Amino acid sequence: MSETPPENPDFDSMTRDIAEVPAVEVIVTVAVNLMSAAAVKLGLTEEGDKYKDLDEARKLVTALAGLLDASATEISSFHAAPLRDGLKSLQLAFREASLVPDEPGQGPGEKYTGPIYG
C-alpha cells in the first residue's frame, strides 16, 4: 500500500505561527532540544551506548553553552538557572564519559562557562 505524500506545508501559516511565539520561548525550546540531543549522544538515555558519540556530544554541549551565554541577559533567571544547571550536568557527564579528560577549561562549552570540576 503506497502512502500519499504529505501536503505541501503552508509556509505563510507557519510564518504567522512563529511570529506569535515570544523570543524567550524560542530560545528555551532550542536549548531544551540541544540538551536532549546531547544527552542522547552522551549515552544518558534508556538506549544507553547505542547512540553514544562524544564528538557529536561535544558539539551540542558547546552550542548549548554558547546559546545560554549569548542569551543570558535576554532571558530571565527563572528560565536561565535550570538551563545552566542542565548544561553543567551535561558537561560533567561528558567529563566522566571521556577516556582522556579535557584539561580544565578545555571541555565542551567551557570557553563560555569557565572550567567545570566534578
Tab-separated table of C-alpha atoms in Angstrom:
chain	number	residue	atom	x	y	z
A	1	MET	CA	0.000	0.000	0.000
A	2	SER	CA	1.541	3.310	-1.001
A	3	GLU	CA	1.139	6.308	1.189
A	4	THR	CA	0.079	9.602	-0.256
A	5	PRO	CA	2.743	12.281	0.118
A	6	PRO	CA	2.064	14.872	2.789
A	7	GLU	CA	0.506	18.073	1.600
A	8	ASN	CA	2.823	20.971	0.990
A	9	PRO	CA	3.219	22.935	4.203
A	10	ASP	CA	1.535	26.300	4.304
A	11	PHE	CA	4.608	28.499	4.832
A	12	ASP	CA	2.542	31.651	5.276
A	13	SER	CA	0.669	29.988	8.116
A	14	MET	CA	3.902	28.700	9.651
A	15	THR	CA	5.404	32.200	9.499
A	16	ARG	CA	2.389	33.678	11.256
A	17	ASP	CA	2.584	30.977	13.943
A	18	ILE	CA	6.272	31.594	14.715
A	19	ALA	CA	5.647	35.348	14.732
A	20	GLU	CA	3.328	34.858	17.701
A	21	VAL	CA	5.894	32.953	19.802
A	22	PRO	CA	7.871	35.080	22.284
A	23	ALA	CA	11.653	35.064	21.764
A	24	VAL	CA	12.236	33.638	25.250
A	25	GLU	CA	10.098	30.630	24.382
A	26	VAL	CA	12.039	30.041	21.148
A	27	ILE	CA	15.381	30.290	22.989
A	28	VAL	CA	14.276	27.913	25.754
A	29	THR	CA	12.872	25.426	23.226
A	30	VAL	CA	16.113	25.402	21.253
A	31	ALA	CA	18.121	24.985	24.473
A	32	VAL	CA	15.982	22.042	25.603
A	33	ASN	CA	16.367	20.416	22.181
A	34	LEU	CA	20.159	20.826	22.377
A	35	MET	CA	20.140	19.348	25.900
A	36	SER	CA	18.073	16.369	24.806
A	37	ALA	CA	20.269	15.671	21.787
A	38	ALA	CA	23.428	15.980	23.908
A	39	ALA	CA	22.031	13.554	26.487
A	40	VAL	CA	21.391	11.008	23.725
A	41	LYS	CA	24.902	11.451	22.322
A	42	LEU	CA	26.347	11.070	25.842
A	43	GLY	CA	24.541	7.748	26.263
A	44	LEU	CA	22.341	9.054	29.090
A	45	THR	CA	19.053	7.738	27.723
A	46	GLU	CA	17.364	4.364	28.067
A	47	GLU	CA	19.157	3.211	24.912
A	48	GLY	CA	22.460	3.775	26.720
A	49	ASP	CA	25.506	3.487	24.493
A	50	LYS	CA	23.514	2.695	21.336
A	51	TYR	CA	23.711	6.315	20.120
A	52	LYS	CA	26.728	7.433	22.153
A	53	ASP	CA	29.046	9.701	20.172
A	54	LEU	CA	31.264	12.005	22.222
A	55	ASP	CA	32.372	14.044	19.205
A	56	GLU	CA	28.744	14.876	18.452
A	57	ALA	CA	28.019	15.460	22.154
A	58	ARG	CA	30.889	17.954	22.375
A	59	LYS	CA	29.393	19.994	19.520
A	60	LEU	CA	25.927	20.010	21.050
A	61	VAL	CA	27.125	20.941	24.547
A	62	THR	CA	29.298	23.731	23.137
A	63	ALA	CA	26.362	25.063	21.091
A	64	LEU	CA	24.157	24.978	24.189
A	65	ALA	CA	26.767	26.841	26.241
A	66	GLY	CA	27.122	29.459	23.511
A	67	LEU	CA	23.364	29.927	23.262
A	68	LEU	CA	23.000	30.312	27.023
A	69	ASP	CA	25.951	32.691	27.216
A	70	ALA	CA	24.605	34.840	24.393
A	71	SER	CA	21.047	34.906	25.700
A	72	ALA	CA	21.764	35.250	29.435
A	73	THR	CA	20.775	38.915	29.514
A	74	GLU	CA	17.776	38.302	27.261
A	75	ILE	CA	16.022	35.610	29.286
A	76	SER	CA	15.148	35.840	32.955
A	77	SER	CA	16.992	33.904	35.639
A	78	PHE	CA	13.734	31.954	36.021
A	79	HIS	CA	14.480	30.409	32.617
A	80	ALA	CA	18.272	30.607	32.645
A	81	ALA	CA	19.010	28.940	36.003
A	82	PRO	CA	17.596	25.477	35.213
A	83	LEU	CA	19.165	25.589	31.752
A	84	ARG	CA	22.564	26.398	33.275
A	85	ASP	CA	22.124	23.533	35.742
A	86	GLY	CA	21.335	21.172	32.887
A	87	LEU	CA	24.347	22.409	30.945
A	88	LYS	CA	26.640	21.801	33.908
A	89	SER	CA	25.231	18.277	34.320
A	90	LEU	CA	25.934	17.548	30.659
A	91	GLN	CA	29.455	18.956	30.956
A	92	LEU	CA	30.131	16.749	33.976
A	93	ALA	CA	28.665	13.719	32.192
A	94	PHE	CA	30.935	14.429	29.232
A	95	ARG	CA	33.961	14.622	31.530
A	96	GLU	CA	33.015	11.274	33.110
A	97	ALA	CA	32.430	9.615	29.732
A	98	SER	CA	35.740	10.749	28.241
A	99	LEU	CA	38.565	8.233	28.268
A	100	VAL	CA	41.063	11.093	28.131
A	101	PRO	CA	39.545	14.002	30.055
A	102	ASP	CA	39.995	17.529	28.737
A	103	GLU	CA	42.118	19.938	30.731
A	104	PRO	CA	40.011	22.235	32.946
A	105	GLY	CA	38.623	24.992	30.761
A	106	GLN	CA	39.017	22.944	27.558
A	107	GLY	CA	35.878	20.787	27.839
A	108	PRO	CA	32.782	21.360	25.745
A	109	GLY	CA	31.344	24.809	26.319
A	110	GLU	CA	33.901	25.706	28.973
A	111	LYS	CA	35.111	28.688	26.957
A	112	TYR	CA	31.679	30.136	27.776
A	113	THR	CA	31.146	28.776	31.304
A	114	GLY	CA	34.660	28.554	32.677
A	115	PRO	CA	36.185	25.321	33.948
A	116	ILE	CA	33.816	22.628	35.219
A	117	TYR	CA	35.017	20.443	38.051
A	118	GLY	CA	33.244	17.301	39.136
